[in-house]
Short mmCIF file of C-alpha atoms and ligand atoms in Angstrom, two decimals:
data_model
loop_
_atom_site.label_atom_id
_atom_site.label_comp_id
_atom_site.label_asym_id
_atom_site.label_seq_id
_atom_site.Cartn_x
_atom_site.Cartn_y
_atom_site.Cartn_z
CA MET P 1 -27.01 32.14 -11.38
CA SER P 2 -28.24 30.34 -8.33
CA PHE P 3 -27.08 26.84 -7.49
CA LYS P 4 -28.72 24.05 -5.51
CA PRO P 5 -28.88 25.14 -1.87
CA ILE P 6 -26.67 23.34 0.64
CA ARG P 7 -29.19 21.82 3.03
CA LYS P 8 -27.29 18.93 4.55
CA ALA P 9 -24.11 18.61 6.55
CA VAL P 10 -22.20 15.45 7.38
CA LEU P 11 -20.30 15.42 10.67
CA PRO P 12 -17.92 12.48 10.97
CA ALA P 13 -17.80 11.52 14.65
CA ALA P 14 -16.80 7.88 14.71
CA GLY P 15 -13.10 8.38 15.49
CA LEU P 16 -11.60 6.80 18.57
CA GLY P 17 -10.14 10.04 19.96
CA THR P 18 -6.81 8.36 20.71
CA ARG P 19 -4.97 11.71 20.88
CA PHE P 20 -7.08 12.64 23.87
CA LEU P 21 -6.82 9.52 25.99
CA PRO P 22 -7.55 8.84 28.77
CA ALA P 23 -10.34 11.49 28.68
CA THR P 24 -11.90 9.74 25.68
CA LYS P 25 -11.72 6.18 26.98
CA ALA P 26 -15.46 5.98 27.66
CA SER P 27 -16.78 9.35 26.39
CA PRO P 28 -16.77 10.63 22.81
CA LYS P 29 -14.19 13.35 22.17
CA GLU P 30 -16.92 15.28 20.36
CA MET P 31 -18.62 15.69 23.74
CA LEU P 32 -15.63 17.30 25.50
CA PRO P 33 -16.92 20.65 26.76
CA LEU P 34 -15.30 23.70 25.22
CA VAL P 35 -16.20 26.42 27.75
CA ASP P 36 -19.86 25.43 28.16
CA LYS P 37 -20.83 23.43 25.08
CA PRO P 38 -19.62 20.13 23.69
CA LEU P 39 -17.20 20.44 20.80
CA ILE P 40 -19.66 19.06 18.26
CA GLN P 41 -22.29 21.67 19.10
CA TYR P 42 -20.01 24.40 17.74
CA VAL P 43 -19.96 22.87 14.24
CA VAL P 44 -23.69 22.12 14.36
CA GLU P 45 -24.34 25.79 15.18
CA GLU P 46 -21.96 26.88 12.42
CA ALA P 47 -23.81 24.73 9.88
CA VAL P 48 -27.27 25.80 11.04
CA ALA P 49 -26.30 29.49 10.88
CA CYS P 50 -25.44 28.89 7.20
CA GLY P 51 -28.97 27.65 6.46
CA ILE P 52 -28.32 23.93 6.82
CA THR P 53 -31.41 22.09 8.04
CA ASP P 54 -30.27 18.46 8.12
CA ILE P 55 -27.36 17.31 10.25
CA ILE P 56 -26.09 13.81 9.54
CA ILE P 57 -23.75 12.54 12.22
CA VAL P 58 -21.60 9.51 11.43
CA THR P 59 -21.08 7.74 14.73
CA GLY P 60 -19.62 4.50 16.01
CA ARG P 61 -19.36 2.43 19.13
CA GLY P 62 -19.53 4.40 22.38
CA LYS P 63 -21.04 7.55 20.85
CA ARG P 64 -24.53 7.39 22.36
CA ALA P 65 -23.98 10.60 24.33
CA ILE P 66 -23.96 12.56 21.05
CA GLU P 67 -27.45 11.32 20.14
CA ASP P 68 -28.73 12.04 23.64
CA HIS P 69 -27.28 15.55 23.53
CA PHE P 70 -29.23 16.56 20.42
CA ASP P 71 -32.40 14.78 21.50
CA VAL P 72 -35.25 16.13 23.63
CA SER P 73 -34.73 15.49 27.34
CA PHE P 74 -38.23 15.50 28.83
CA GLU P 75 -37.14 14.88 32.42
CA LEU P 76 -34.53 17.63 32.35
CA GLU P 77 -36.89 20.12 30.69
CA ALA P 78 -39.65 19.36 33.19
CA LEU P 79 -37.24 19.80 36.09
CA LEU P 80 -35.90 23.13 34.80
CA GLN P 81 -39.45 24.35 34.19
CA HIS P 82 -40.48 23.30 37.69
CA LYS P 83 -37.53 25.21 39.17
CA GLY P 84 -38.25 28.30 37.05
CA LYS P 85 -34.82 28.15 35.36
CA ASP P 86 -36.14 29.64 32.14
CA LYS P 87 -32.85 30.71 30.58
CA THR P 88 -31.27 27.31 31.03
CA LEU P 89 -34.46 25.66 29.80
CA ASP P 90 -34.33 27.71 26.59
CA ALA P 91 -30.69 26.79 26.03
CA VAL P 92 -31.47 23.10 26.50
CA ARG P 93 -34.54 23.20 24.26
CA GLU P 94 -32.78 25.06 21.46
CA ILE P 95 -30.30 22.23 21.08
CA SER P 96 -32.85 19.70 19.91
CA GLU P 97 -34.80 22.23 17.84
CA MET P 98 -31.82 23.51 15.85
CA ALA P 99 -32.05 21.03 12.97
CA ASN P 100 -33.20 17.59 11.87
CA PHE P 101 -30.65 15.15 13.21
CA ALA P 102 -29.93 11.79 11.63
CA TYR P 103 -27.35 9.24 12.69
CA ILE P 104 -25.59 6.56 10.75
CA ARG P 105 -23.02 4.14 12.08
CA GLN P 106 -19.60 3.62 10.64
CA PRO P 107 -19.04 0.02 11.68
CA GLU P 108 -15.25 0.21 11.47
CA ALA P 109 -12.91 3.23 11.66
CA LEU P 110 -11.63 2.88 8.09
CA GLY P 111 -10.86 6.55 7.51
CA LEU P 112 -12.47 9.93 6.85
CA GLY P 113 -13.35 9.02 3.26
CA HIS P 114 -15.14 5.90 4.40
CA ALA P 115 -17.01 7.87 7.10
CA VAL P 116 -18.31 10.38 4.56
CA GLY P 117 -19.27 7.52 2.22
CA CYS P 118 -21.43 6.03 5.00
CA ALA P 119 -23.73 9.08 4.68
CA ARG P 120 -24.38 8.56 0.97
CA SER P 121 -27.97 7.30 1.23
CA LEU P 122 -28.91 10.16 3.57
CA VAL P 123 -27.29 12.86 1.44
CA GLY P 124 -28.60 11.66 -1.92
CA ASP P 125 -27.85 13.54 -5.11
CA GLU P 126 -27.20 17.04 -3.82
CA PRO P 127 -24.18 19.10 -2.77
CA PHE P 128 -23.50 19.00 0.95
CA ALA P 129 -21.11 20.24 3.62
CA VAL P 130 -18.69 18.25 5.75
CA LEU P 131 -17.51 19.73 9.04
CA LEU P 132 -14.89 18.18 11.30
CA ALA P 133 -15.64 19.00 14.93
CA ASP P 134 -11.92 18.95 15.82
CA ASP P 135 -11.26 22.04 13.76
CA ILE P 136 -12.42 25.12 15.61
CA ILE P 137 -12.02 28.21 13.42
CA HIS P 138 -12.66 31.28 15.45
CA ASN P 139 -13.85 34.29 13.48
CA ARG P 140 -16.81 36.64 13.27
CA THR P 141 -17.78 35.17 9.88
CA SER P 142 -17.61 31.41 10.34
CA ALA P 143 -15.44 29.21 8.14
CA LEU P 144 -18.44 27.60 6.44
CA ALA P 145 -20.08 31.00 5.85
CA GLN P 146 -16.89 32.16 4.11
CA MET P 147 -16.97 29.06 1.90
CA MET P 148 -20.68 29.40 1.13
CA LYS P 149 -19.91 32.73 -0.56
CA VAL P 150 -17.56 30.92 -2.95
CA TYR P 151 -20.16 28.20 -3.57
CA ASP P 152 -22.81 30.82 -4.30
CA LYS P 153 -20.51 32.36 -6.90
CA PHE P 154 -19.16 29.24 -8.66
CA GLY P 155 -21.41 26.33 -7.66
CA THR P 156 -18.35 24.07 -7.30
CA SER P 157 -16.96 22.02 -4.45
CA VAL P 158 -15.04 24.23 -2.02
CA ILE P 159 -12.48 23.13 0.54
CA GLY P 160 -11.25 25.17 3.49
CA LEU P 161 -7.53 25.93 3.59
CA GLN P 162 -4.96 27.55 5.82
CA ALA P 163 -1.25 28.06 5.29
CA VAL P 164 0.69 26.04 7.88
CA PRO P 165 4.41 25.96 8.78
CA GLU P 166 6.26 23.75 6.28
CA ALA P 167 7.18 21.12 8.87
CA ASP P 168 3.48 20.62 9.73
CA VAL P 169 2.18 19.66 6.26
CA VAL P 170 2.63 16.00 7.23
CA ASN P 171 -0.56 16.31 9.34
CA TYR P 172 -2.82 17.57 6.55
CA GLY P 173 -4.15 17.27 3.05
CA VAL P 174 -2.11 19.72 0.94
CA ILE P 175 -3.09 21.29 -2.38
CA THR P 176 -1.37 22.36 -5.56
CA PRO P 177 -2.98 25.77 -6.06
CA GLN P 178 -3.77 27.77 -9.16
CA THR P 179 -4.56 31.15 -7.69
CA VAL P 180 -7.78 32.79 -8.87
CA GLU P 181 -7.61 35.82 -6.61
CA SER P 182 -6.10 36.63 -3.24
CA GLY P 183 -6.97 33.73 -0.90
CA LEU P 184 -8.98 31.81 -3.51
CA HIS P 185 -7.44 28.99 -5.52
CA ARG P 186 -8.45 26.41 -8.00
CA VAL P 187 -7.30 23.04 -6.70
CA VAL P 188 -5.08 21.49 -9.37
CA ASP P 189 -4.05 18.50 -7.26
CA LEU P 190 -3.94 17.45 -3.62
CA VAL P 191 -2.14 14.91 -1.52
CA GLU P 192 -2.81 13.54 1.97
CA LYS P 193 -0.12 13.96 4.64
CA PRO P 194 2.94 14.51 2.41
CA LYS P 195 6.49 14.72 3.74
CA PRO P 196 7.58 18.39 3.79
CA ALA P 197 10.03 17.72 0.95
CA ASP P 198 7.24 16.32 -1.26
CA ALA P 199 4.53 18.87 -0.40
CA PRO P 200 3.27 20.89 -3.36
CA SER P 201 2.66 23.96 -1.13
CA ASN P 202 1.91 24.73 2.50
CA LEU P 203 -1.80 25.34 1.81
CA SER P 204 -3.42 22.70 3.96
CA VAL P 205 -6.94 21.38 4.12
CA ILE P 206 -8.78 22.43 7.28
CA GLY P 207 -11.86 20.49 8.31
CA ARG P 208 -14.54 22.23 6.23
CA TYR P 209 -15.74 21.03 2.84
CA ILE P 210 -18.60 21.77 0.45
CA LEU P 211 -18.78 18.75 -1.84
CA ASP P 212 -20.44 17.87 -5.09
CA PRO P 213 -22.34 14.56 -4.80
CA ALA P 214 -19.94 13.16 -7.43
CA ILE P 215 -17.66 12.61 -4.43
CA PHE P 216 -19.59 9.42 -3.64
CA GLU P 217 -18.62 7.72 -6.92
CA ALA P 218 -15.05 8.82 -6.32
CA LEU P 219 -15.18 7.37 -2.78
CA ASP P 220 -16.21 4.04 -4.28
CA ARG P 221 -13.08 4.00 -6.38
CA ILE P 222 -10.35 4.89 -3.89
CA GLN P 223 -7.95 2.43 -2.27
CA ALA P 224 -6.47 2.71 1.22
CA GLY P 225 -4.06 5.66 1.24
CA ALA P 226 -2.04 7.51 3.90
CA GLY P 227 -2.06 5.62 7.20
CA GLY P 228 -3.78 2.66 5.49
CA GLU P 229 -7.08 4.59 5.60
CA LEU P 230 -9.66 5.48 2.96
CA GLN P 231 -8.91 9.17 2.60
CA LEU P 232 -11.40 11.88 1.61
CA THR P 233 -8.45 13.75 0.07
CA ASP P 234 -7.87 10.88 -2.39
CA ALA P 235 -11.52 10.92 -3.46
CA ILE P 236 -11.43 14.69 -4.01
CA ARG P 237 -8.32 14.13 -6.11
CA LEU P 238 -10.20 11.64 -8.31
CA MET P 239 -13.14 14.02 -8.56
CA LEU P 240 -10.79 16.65 -10.04
CA GLN P 241 -10.84 14.66 -13.28
CA GLY P 242 -14.37 15.82 -14.04
CA ARG P 243 -15.15 18.64 -11.63
CA VAL P 244 -13.72 21.98 -10.59
CA VAL P 245 -12.80 22.27 -6.92
CA HIS P 246 -11.97 25.58 -5.28
CA GLY P 247 -9.89 26.06 -2.15
CA LEU P 248 -10.51 29.06 0.06
CA GLU P 249 -7.99 30.31 2.60
CA LEU P 250 -10.09 30.67 5.72
CA VAL P 251 -9.87 33.80 7.82
CA GLY P 252 -9.77 33.10 11.55
CA ASP P 253 -7.72 31.53 14.31
CA ARG P 254 -7.77 27.79 13.94
CA TYR P 255 -7.41 25.40 16.86
CA ASP P 256 -6.92 21.65 16.60
CA ALA P 257 -9.32 20.80 19.40
CA GLY P 258 -8.65 17.09 18.89
CA SER P 259 -5.24 17.59 20.50
CA LYS P 260 -4.73 18.40 24.17
CA LEU P 261 -2.77 21.61 23.55
CA GLY P 262 -5.12 22.84 20.81
CA PHE P 263 -8.08 22.15 23.03
CA LEU P 264 -6.59 24.22 25.86
CA GLN P 265 -5.82 27.07 23.45
CA ALA P 266 -9.38 27.01 22.08
CA THR P 267 -10.75 26.96 25.62
CA VAL P 268 -8.80 30.08 26.59
CA ALA P 269 -9.63 31.95 23.36
CA LEU P 270 -13.35 31.20 23.59
CA ALA P 271 -13.59 31.74 27.35
CA LEU P 272 -12.08 35.22 26.95
CA GLU P 273 -14.93 36.09 24.57
CA SER P 274 -17.70 34.59 26.64
CA ALA P 275 -20.27 37.15 27.80
CA GLU P 276 -20.63 35.32 31.08
CA LEU P 277 -17.04 34.30 31.82
CA GLY P 278 -14.84 36.68 29.80
CA ASP P 279 -14.25 39.35 32.45
CA PRO P 280 -13.66 37.14 35.49
CA PHE P 281 -11.54 34.75 33.41
CA ARG P 282 -9.40 37.62 32.08
CA ALA P 283 -8.93 38.87 35.65
CA PHE P 284 -7.87 35.38 36.69
CA LEU P 285 -5.33 35.12 33.85
CA LYS P 286 -3.88 38.55 34.73
CA ASP P 287 -3.31 37.43 38.30
CA LEU P 288 -1.38 34.36 37.25
CA LYS P 289 2.32 34.81 37.95
CA LEU P 290 3.57 33.45 34.63
C1 G1P Z 301 -8.19 15.11 8.16
C2 G1P Z 301 -8.02 15.11 6.64
C3 G1P Z 301 -6.90 16.05 6.23
C4 G1P Z 301 -7.18 17.43 6.78
C5 G1P Z 301 -7.39 17.37 8.31
C6 G1P Z 301 -7.84 18.72 8.84
O1 G1P Z 301 -7.03 14.55 8.73
O2 G1P Z 301 -7.73 13.78 6.21
O3 G1P Z 301 -6.80 16.10 4.83
O4 G1P Z 301 -6.10 18.28 6.46
O5 G1P Z 301 -8.40 16.42 8.65
O6 G1P Z 301 -7.98 18.71 10.22
P1 G1P Z 301 -6.98 14.00 10.25
O7 G1P Z 301 -6.82 15.21 11.11
O8 G1P Z 301 -8.26 13.27 10.49
O9 G1P Z 301 -5.77 13.10 10.31
#
């Protein structure tokens, strides 16, 4: 059986980036450069590589740089052409040609659920992906590609999971699993940011989702939850009443690039694999007297 293709991805990017102040005082955290690309470009590339053609970015005040990044820059392209910098020109051009980009504003930072709900009119009545730029999952087969395989098999919503240390569940959405096969679960219930003592498991939601459009009706019905915010987790929980949701344990090293330490770790991991920088960077690290 083949299900409706996933053509659209929603990228919430309206957050204030408070964990990364002062760097994010006047620049969006999504534009922090990880090695040589802004954070948000990694998730755009991940989505596009999975066949997604429409990228919907939910932005807010102070996020103009994101729109400029994915737009054509005539002056810059003309200058690079004039200087004969063909490789750089290609890299710059590719960014705006990758997908159709649409932007919608979230007027107030009312939570992840609210941010996704803002994209409703642009998504319409079809299943779609949500990718959180903070979550860098480093693996040969990307996180979303792993989840697409589950979607292709079952046609249900799929959420990305990783097992985290028990004390850390308080930072995540956490599921009650009914295991289907190794690493694949049916989500029986889920709760946002539980105390370790109340957590149903340590299988935590990582920032990748494939969602049935029924999520939008569920988002209309939720009340403010953990942290006083409208939580996507709570809407998925409501959607469980009528829809099957699968959870897939993602293979790969995950970095919380929205935190200073996670960002540094992601930088080192990705720099070591860079064709251009890997060798000299490795040599530099070896010379450090740690
Ligand atoms: C959000 C989600 C949470 C999920 C997490 C993954 O939380 O609400 O369910 O586990 O992303 O990174 P946030 O990190 O925005 O607090």
